[in-house]
Amino acid sequence: MSDFTIVRQSLIEWFPTSESDNVLIVGEPEGFMASLFDDRAASVQSVNDVSMLSSCADKNDKYDLILMYDLYSFCITSNTLVCDMIRSLKSLLTQDGVLFLAMENKLGLKYFAGCQEEQNGDYFTGIEDYVGLSDIRPLSKRELTDTLETISDISYKFYYPYPDYKYPTMIFSDDCLPTAGELNRNLRNIDRDRYILFDECKVYDSLIKAGLFPEFSNSYLIKITSSDCSSASDNLAHTKYLGELIYTKYSTDRCLDFAIRTDRIKDDDGSELIVKHALYKEGRKHLQHMVNMYKALSQRYGDKMTITGSHIDDERLYNDFAKGVPLTDTFIKLIKNEDAKALKAEIKRFIDIISYGANEPFTVTDEFINVFGKYDNIDSFDFSSATVNDVDMIFDNIIVDDDGTWQLIDYEWTFDFPIPLQFIVYRALYFFYQRYQVEAILPWSDILDMINVNDDCEQLLFAMESKLNDYITLGITPLEKAVIDSDNAVIPFKDLRDRFDYFDIGKQFEKDAMRLNIENNAYIVANKHISGQLEAKRQELNSYKKTADK
């Protein structure tokens, strides 16, 4: 998967280094992490076995940054206890050095949902506590915390890479945890088959509501420093940040012109700031475009809606942090209350506000065709437009403060040419309906009637969205599409359910009649939670069938 090197590097790319730093990468033999620091550090060394690591210790080498990429694999291969490995790595740090540990969580939600376990490629062995396997094995968050507490003179901080540490797109922390509906990109079986036993997004929402996301995060990235480290904040002393990173999101499934990273930074006084970085030099114009559009949107909306301020400094874009709650939350409450009338009224209010200033008839321009495509029938629709248009006014991008003022926090996809207002409205509502269970409360057909979109118009608007995606990606293959196009199987539980064999397996289980099926060396147990090593269950199934036949 070398085409996705930038995605894999996202695990640590956000961490600032200086040209005087010495970096050590442990347990990553492919070299993509080491290559990240070729132009960002004084030296980069890769170590892939315990003898090489011992050599570093014997030479008394010290490092400003150490990344242990796959902690458990390295410990298992070298037969080293996790706590001993952490102590060894810590001894190689400079006084202000930082150690990062990357590893899977044995209780990661994806392993419950039907993904194979990382270390042995089996199903459910981790959530069954690796019964019968080595004492050196992946740990849960509680077990990791207990292990870290046995190591003296360290400070540590948990980060939560999503979907996992191998191909992360977002990294959360205890200071910035995910919100409901946010964890919706879970189809990431890059190198092996998987089952889909339930809707991970919905289960994540339940865990988030219960405050349990950290315990079920698929992966962990743990930052460790010496407790007497002179750099008390999240970053090294030479960093240009004024506080610690509490969240980052990578937009890597785009062409070079638009690929960015968005950080959420927390200062020592508790104030927060949003910082955007271009991942390639080609993207610096995109950052400047955002600043220009901030000014244009502010002029368009006036006091109808606040546009969060932005400015560029040292090739970074800084956004003011907007306090309040996402507009999405307002709609979710109305859905839960099954209040269709209030929901419809709030949607109408949304349309009224974002429509402000869109008083001119829509006209096709060359700029429009370049981004959204050319359509012979577009003039047959009664579209209106403004001269400056943000097409990404989804509900998550609007924050409502305590006074009820709407604040637009992200205006990355704003264009200074006419775009049909109906497209902007349709797009926001479409994505909301795709993400949440709205249909039962307010049918989609009612929404289309409200915004005067018939079948032909909807086909046009949908085609515009497709062209917009093509414009943004421009030949880049998103990771999800690569998974879909790969030979790895994705098998939904509902597809298996129709093929189950039903049988009674004898008196000892007569109260727990099970439905079992073997397909591609996998098994499902429906009513009784009996699971274990896959091969063992295949053998048990044969004996169950013999008992049932008697």
PDB file of N, CA and C in Angstrom, residues 432-491:
ATOM      1  N   PHE A 432     -26.789  15.100   5.924  1.00  0.00           N
ATOM      2  CA  PHE A 432     -27.409  14.920   7.236  1.00  0.00           C
ATOM      3  C   PHE A 432     -28.308  13.680   7.227  1.00  0.00           C
ATOM      4  N   TYR A 433     -29.067  13.506   6.186  1.00  0.00           N
ATOM      5  CA  TYR A 433     -29.943  12.337   6.089  1.00  0.00           C
ATOM      6  C   TYR A 433     -29.141  11.044   5.946  1.00  0.00           C
ATOM      7  N   GLN A 434     -28.005  11.111   5.292  1.00  0.00           N
ATOM      8  CA  GLN A 434     -27.172   9.921   5.158  1.00  0.00           C
ATOM      9  C   GLN A 434     -26.566   9.492   6.496  1.00  0.00           C
ATOM     10  N   ARG A 435     -26.342  10.451   7.352  1.00  0.00           N
ATOM     11  CA  ARG A 435     -25.610  10.185   8.605  1.00  0.00           C
ATOM     12  C   ARG A 435     -26.526   9.855   9.771  1.00  0.00           C
ATOM     13  N   TYR A 436     -27.738  10.371   9.756  1.00  0.00           N
ATOM     14  CA  TYR A 436     -28.640  10.187  10.892  1.00  0.00           C
ATOM     15  C   TYR A 436     -29.976   9.606  10.436  1.00  0.00           C
ATOM     16  N   GLN A 437     -30.696   9.037  11.401  1.00  0.00           N
ATOM     17  CA  GLN A 437     -31.972   8.373  11.117  1.00  0.00           C
ATOM     18  C   GLN A 437     -33.103   9.404  11.110  1.00  0.00           C
ATOM     19  N   VAL A 438     -33.213  10.121   9.995  1.00  0.00           N
ATOM     20  CA  VAL A 438     -34.181  11.213   9.888  1.00  0.00           C
ATOM     21  C   VAL A 438     -35.439  10.778   9.145  1.00  0.00           C
ATOM     22  N   GLU A 439     -35.299   9.834   8.245  1.00  0.00           N
ATOM     23  CA  GLU A 439     -36.370   9.472   7.315  1.00  0.00           C
ATOM     24  C   GLU A 439     -37.676   9.138   8.016  1.00  0.00           C
ATOM     25  N   ALA A 440     -37.600   8.432   9.148  1.00  0.00           N
ATOM     26  CA  ALA A 440     -38.817   8.024   9.843  1.00  0.00           C
ATOM     27  C   ALA A 440     -39.563   9.212  10.446  1.00  0.00           C
ATOM     28  N   ILE A 441     -38.842  10.296  10.708  1.00  0.00           N
ATOM     29  CA  ILE A 441     -39.458  11.482  11.310  1.00  0.00           C
ATOM     30  C   ILE A 441     -39.948  12.447  10.239  1.00  0.00           C
ATOM     31  N   LEU A 442     -39.085  12.690   9.264  1.00  0.00           N
ATOM     32  CA  LEU A 442     -39.405  13.631   8.193  1.00  0.00           C
ATOM     33  C   LEU A 442     -38.909  13.024   6.882  1.00  0.00           C
ATOM     34  N   PRO A 443     -39.795  12.456   6.062  1.00  0.00           N
ATOM     35  CA  PRO A 443     -39.389  11.773   4.833  1.00  0.00           C
ATOM     36  C   PRO A 443     -38.571  12.671   3.901  1.00  0.00           C
ATOM     37  N   TRP A 444     -37.636  12.059   3.213  1.00  0.00           N
ATOM     38  CA  TRP A 444     -36.788  12.782   2.288  1.00  0.00           C
ATOM     39  C   TRP A 444     -37.606  13.446   1.191  1.00  0.00           C
ATOM     40  N   SER A 445     -38.691  12.811   0.799  1.00  0.00           N
ATOM     41  CA  SER A 445     -39.550  13.392  -0.239  1.00  0.00           C
ATOM     42  C   SER A 445     -40.131  14.726   0.217  1.00  0.00           C
ATOM     43  N   ASP A 446     -40.406  14.849   1.534  1.00  0.00           N
ATOM     44  CA  ASP A 446     -40.892  16.130   2.053  1.00  0.00           C
ATOM     45  C   ASP A 446     -39.823  17.214   1.957  1.00  0.00           C
ATOM     46  N   ILE A 447     -38.591  16.821   2.165  1.00  0.00           N
ATOM     47  CA  ILE A 447     -37.486  17.774   2.053  1.00  0.00           C
ATOM     48  C   ILE A 447     -37.347  18.260   0.618  1.00  0.00           C
ATOM     49  N   LEU A 448     -37.416  17.333  -0.324  1.00  0.00           N
ATOM     50  CA  LEU A 448     -37.294  17.719  -1.729  1.00  0.00           C
ATOM     51  C   LEU A 448     -38.415  18.668  -2.138  1.00  0.00           C
ATOM     52  N   ASP A 449     -39.620  18.429  -1.624  1.00  0.00           N
ATOM     53  CA  ASP A 449     -40.729  19.341  -1.905  1.00  0.00           C
ATOM     54  C   ASP A 449     -40.457  20.721  -1.298  1.00  0.00           C
ATOM     55  N   MET A 450     -39.878  20.739  -0.100  1.00  0.00           N
ATOM     56  CA  MET A 450     -39.607  21.997   0.593  1.00  0.00           C
ATOM     57  C   MET A 450     -38.619  22.858  -0.178  1.00  0.00           C
ATOM     58  N   ILE A 451     -37.639  22.233  -0.815  1.00  0.00           N
ATOM     59  CA  ILE A 451     -36.603  23.001  -1.514  1.00  0.00           C
ATOM     60  C   ILE A 451     -36.827  23.010  -3.040  1.00  0.00           C
ATOM     61  N   ASN A 452     -38.024  22.553  -3.451  1.00  0.00           N
ATOM     62  CA  ASN A 452     -38.420  22.600  -4.868  1.00  0.00           C
ATOM     63  C   ASN A 452     -37.445  21.852  -5.778  1.00  0.00           C
ATOM     64  N   VAL A 453     -37.125  20.640  -5.380  1.00  0.00           N
ATOM     65  CA  VAL A 453     -36.235  19.797  -6.165  1.00  0.00           C
ATOM     66  C   VAL A 453     -37.013  18.572  -6.638  1.00  0.00           C
ATOM     67  N   ASN A 454     -37.203  18.447  -7.956  1.00  0.00           N
ATOM     68  CA  ASN A 454     -37.862  17.266  -8.509  1.00  0.00           C
ATOM     69  C   ASN A 454     -36.815  16.227  -8.894  1.00  0.00           C
ATOM     70  N   ASP A 455     -37.246  15.123  -9.494  1.00  0.00           N
ATOM     71  CA  ASP A 455     -36.327  14.031  -9.805  1.00  0.00           C
ATOM     72  C   ASP A 455     -35.216  14.469 -10.752  1.00  0.00           C
ATOM     73  N   ASP A 456     -35.563  15.203 -11.794  1.00  0.00           N
ATOM     74  CA  ASP A 456     -34.551  15.661 -12.752  1.00  0.00           C
ATOM     75  C   ASP A 456     -33.551  16.602 -12.104  1.00  0.00           C
ATOM     76  N   CYS A 457     -34.070  17.475 -11.264  1.00  0.00           N
ATOM     77  CA  CYS A 457     -33.193  18.421 -10.572  1.00  0.00           C
ATOM     78  C   CYS A 457     -32.268  17.684  -9.613  1.00  0.00           C
ATOM     79  N   GLU A 458     -32.801  16.690  -8.913  1.00  0.00           N
ATOM     80  CA  GLU A 458     -31.966  15.945  -7.967  1.00  0.00           C
ATOM     81  C   GLU A 458     -30.837  15.216  -8.697  1.00  0.00           C
ATOM     82  N   GLN A 459     -31.126  14.653  -9.847  1.00  0.00           N
ATOM     83  CA  GLN A 459     -30.088  13.996 -10.633  1.00  0.00           C
ATOM     84  C   GLN A 459     -28.985  14.979 -11.018  1.00  0.00           C
ATOM     85  N   LEU A 460     -29.381  16.197 -11.364  1.00  0.00           N
ATOM     86  CA  LEU A 460     -28.400  17.229 -11.716  1.00  0.00           C
ATOM     87  C   LEU A 460     -27.540  17.592 -10.514  1.00  0.00           C
ATOM     88  N   LEU A 461     -28.172  17.822  -9.369  1.00  0.00           N
ATOM     89  CA  LEU A 461     -27.437  18.209  -8.163  1.00  0.00           C
ATOM     90  C   LEU A 461     -26.497  17.096  -7.718  1.00  0.00           C
ATOM     91  N   PHE A 462     -26.939  15.859  -7.845  1.00  0.00           N
ATOM     92  CA  PHE A 462     -26.094  14.726  -7.474  1.00  0.00           C
ATOM     93  C   PHE A 462     -24.885  14.632  -8.411  1.00  0.00           C
ATOM     94  N   ALA A 463     -25.109  14.898  -9.688  1.00  0.00           N
ATOM     95  CA  ALA A 463     -24.002  14.894 -10.656  1.00  0.00           C
ATOM     96  C   ALA A 463     -22.999  16.001 -10.338  1.00  0.00           C
ATOM     97  N   MET A 464     -23.499  17.161  -9.890  1.00  0.00           N
ATOM     98  CA  MET A 464     -22.608  18.245  -9.498  1.00  0.00           C
ATOM     99  C   MET A 464     -21.729  17.835  -8.324  1.00  0.00           C
ATOM    100  N   GLU A 465     -22.299  17.132  -7.371  1.00  0.00           N
ATOM    101  CA  GLU A 465     -21.524  16.659  -6.221  1.00  0.00           C
ATOM    102  C   GLU A 465     -20.425  15.706  -6.669  1.00  0.00           C
ATOM    103  N   SER A 466     -20.749  14.818  -7.586  1.00  0.00           N
ATOM    104  CA  SER A 466     -19.757  13.882  -8.100  1.00  0.00           C
ATOM    105  C   SER A 466     -18.614  14.617  -8.786  1.00  0.00           C
ATOM    106  N   LYS A 467     -18.942  15.626  -9.578  1.00  0.00           N
ATOM    107  CA  LYS A 467     -17.910  16.416 -10.261  1.00  0.00           C
ATOM    108  C   LYS A 467     -17.056  17.198  -9.260  1.00  0.00           C
ATOM    109  N   LEU A 468     -17.678  17.700  -8.219  1.00  0.00           N
ATOM    110  CA  LEU A 468     -16.926  18.411  -7.173  1.00  0.00           C
ATOM    111  C   LEU A 468     -15.910  17.477  -6.531  1.00  0.00           C
ATOM    112  N   ASN A 469     -16.318  16.243  -6.251  1.00  0.00           N
ATOM    113  CA  ASN A 469     -15.383  15.272  -5.680  1.00  0.00           C
ATOM    114  C   ASN A 469     -14.233  14.984  -6.634  1.00  0.00           C
ATOM    115  N   ASP A 470     -14.548  14.876  -7.920  1.00  0.00           N
ATOM    116  CA  ASP A 470     -13.487  14.657  -8.908  1.00  0.00           C
ATOM    117  C   ASP A 470     -12.506  15.824  -8.922  1.00  0.00           C
ATOM    118  N   TYR A 471     -13.031  17.038  -8.791  1.00  0.00           N
ATOM    119  CA  TYR A 471     -12.189  18.235  -8.778  1.00  0.00           C
ATOM    120  C   TYR A 471     -11.257  18.237  -7.561  1.00  0.00           C
ATOM    121  N   ILE A 472     -11.780  17.806  -6.426  1.00  0.00           N
ATOM    122  CA  ILE A 472     -10.990  17.824  -5.194  1.00  0.00           C
ATOM    123  C   ILE A 472      -9.935  16.719  -5.185  1.00  0.00           C
ATOM    124  N   THR A 473     -10.301  15.543  -5.633  1.00  0.00           N
ATOM    125  CA  THR A 473      -9.367  14.406  -5.595  1.00  0.00           C
ATOM    126  C   THR A 473      -8.421  14.396  -6.800  1.00  0.00           C
ATOM    127  N   LEU A 474      -8.937  14.721  -7.976  1.00  0.00           N
ATOM    128  CA  LEU A 474      -8.135  14.853  -9.197  1.00  0.00           C
ATOM    129  C   LEU A 474      -7.166  13.681  -9.372  1.00  0.00           C
ATOM    130  N   GLY A 475      -7.721  12.477  -9.416  1.00  0.00           N
ATOM    131  CA  GLY A 475      -6.899  11.302  -9.684  1.00  0.00           C
ATOM    132  C   GLY A 475      -6.395  10.575  -8.454  1.00  0.00           C
ATOM    133  N   ILE A 476      -6.549  11.159  -7.274  1.00  0.00           N
ATOM    134  CA  ILE A 476      -6.129  10.492  -6.042  1.00  0.00           C
ATOM    135  C   ILE A 476      -7.178   9.439  -5.670  1.00  0.00           C
ATOM    136  N   THR A 477      -6.731   8.228  -5.373  1.00  0.00           N
ATOM    137  CA  THR A 477      -7.644   7.154  -4.977  1.00  0.00           C
ATOM    138  C   THR A 477      -7.821   7.183  -3.464  1.00  0.00           C
ATOM    139  N   PRO A 478      -9.022   7.460  -2.963  1.00  0.00           N
ATOM    140  CA  PRO A 478      -9.245   7.421  -1.515  1.00  0.00           C
ATOM    141  C   PRO A 478      -9.017   6.011  -0.971  1.00  0.00           C
ATOM    142  N   LEU A 479      -8.607   5.936   0.270  1.00  0.00           N
ATOM    143  CA  LEU A 479      -8.290   4.653   0.876  1.00  0.00           C
ATOM    144  C   LEU A 479      -9.496   3.718   0.881  1.00  0.00           C
ATOM    145  N   GLU A 480     -10.687   4.259   1.141  1.00  0.00           N
ATOM    146  CA  GLU A 480     -11.876   3.417   1.163  1.00  0.00           C
ATOM    147  C   GLU A 480     -12.116   2.761  -0.197  1.00  0.00           C
ATOM    148  N   LYS A 481     -11.881   3.501  -1.271  1.00  0.00           N
ATOM    149  CA  LYS A 481     -12.078   2.926  -2.602  1.00  0.00           C
ATOM    150  C   LYS A 481     -11.047   1.841  -2.877  1.00  0.00           C
ATOM    151  N   ALA A 482      -9.834   2.038  -2.397  1.00  0.00           N
ATOM    152  CA  ALA A 482      -8.802   1.019  -2.569  1.00  0.00           C
ATOM    153  C   ALA A 482      -9.198  -0.271  -1.866  1.00  0.00           C
ATOM    154  N   VAL A 483      -9.824  -0.149  -0.704  1.00  0.00           N
ATOM    155  CA  VAL A 483     -10.298  -1.337   0.014  1.00  0.00           C
ATOM    156  C   VAL A 483     -11.379  -2.042  -0.795  1.00  0.00           C
ATOM    157  N   ILE A 484     -12.322  -1.256  -1.305  1.00  0.00           N
ATOM    158  CA  ILE A 484     -13.414  -1.828  -2.095  1.00  0.00           C
ATOM    159  C   ILE A 484     -12.881  -2.516  -3.343  1.00  0.00           C
ATOM    160  N   ASP A 485     -11.877  -1.927  -3.970  1.00  0.00           N
ATOM    161  CA  ASP A 485     -11.325  -2.479  -5.208  1.00  0.00           C
ATOM    162  C   ASP A 485     -10.366  -3.636  -4.959  1.00  0.00           C
ATOM    163  N   SER A 486      -9.974  -3.859  -3.709  1.00  0.00           N
ATOM    164  CA  SER A 486      -9.015  -4.918  -3.405  1.00  0.00           C
ATOM    165  C   SER A 486      -9.697  -6.281  -3.424  1.00  0.00           C
ATOM    166  N   ASP A 487      -8.898  -7.332  -3.241  1.00  0.00           N
ATOM    167  CA  ASP A 487      -9.426  -8.696  -3.200  1.00  0.00           C
ATOM    168  C   ASP A 487      -9.900  -9.089  -1.803  1.00  0.00           C
ATOM    169  N   ASN A 488      -9.750  -8.182  -0.834  1.00  0.00           N
ATOM    170  CA  ASN A 488     -10.157  -8.508   0.533  1.00  0.00           C
ATOM    171  C   ASN A 488     -11.678  -8.540   0.638  1.00  0.00           C
ATOM    172  N   ALA A 489     -12.196  -9.590   1.241  1.00  0.00           N
ATOM    173  CA  ALA A 489     -13.643  -9.750   1.357  1.00  0.00           C
ATOM    174  C   ALA A 489     -14.193  -8.927   2.511  1.00  0.00           C
ATOM    175  N   VAL A 490     -15.345  -8.328   2.291  1.00  0.00           N
ATOM    176  CA  VAL A 490     -16.112  -7.648   3.329  1.00  0.00           C
ATOM    177  C   VAL A 490     -17.472  -8.324   3.361  1.00  0.00           C
ATOM    178  N   ILE A 491     -17.739  -9.079   4.420  1.00  0.00           N
ATOM    179  CA  ILE A 491     -18.907  -9.948   4.454  1.00  0.00           C
ATOM    180  C   ILE A 491     -19.875  -9.466   5.530  1.00  0.00           C
TER     181      ILE A 491
END
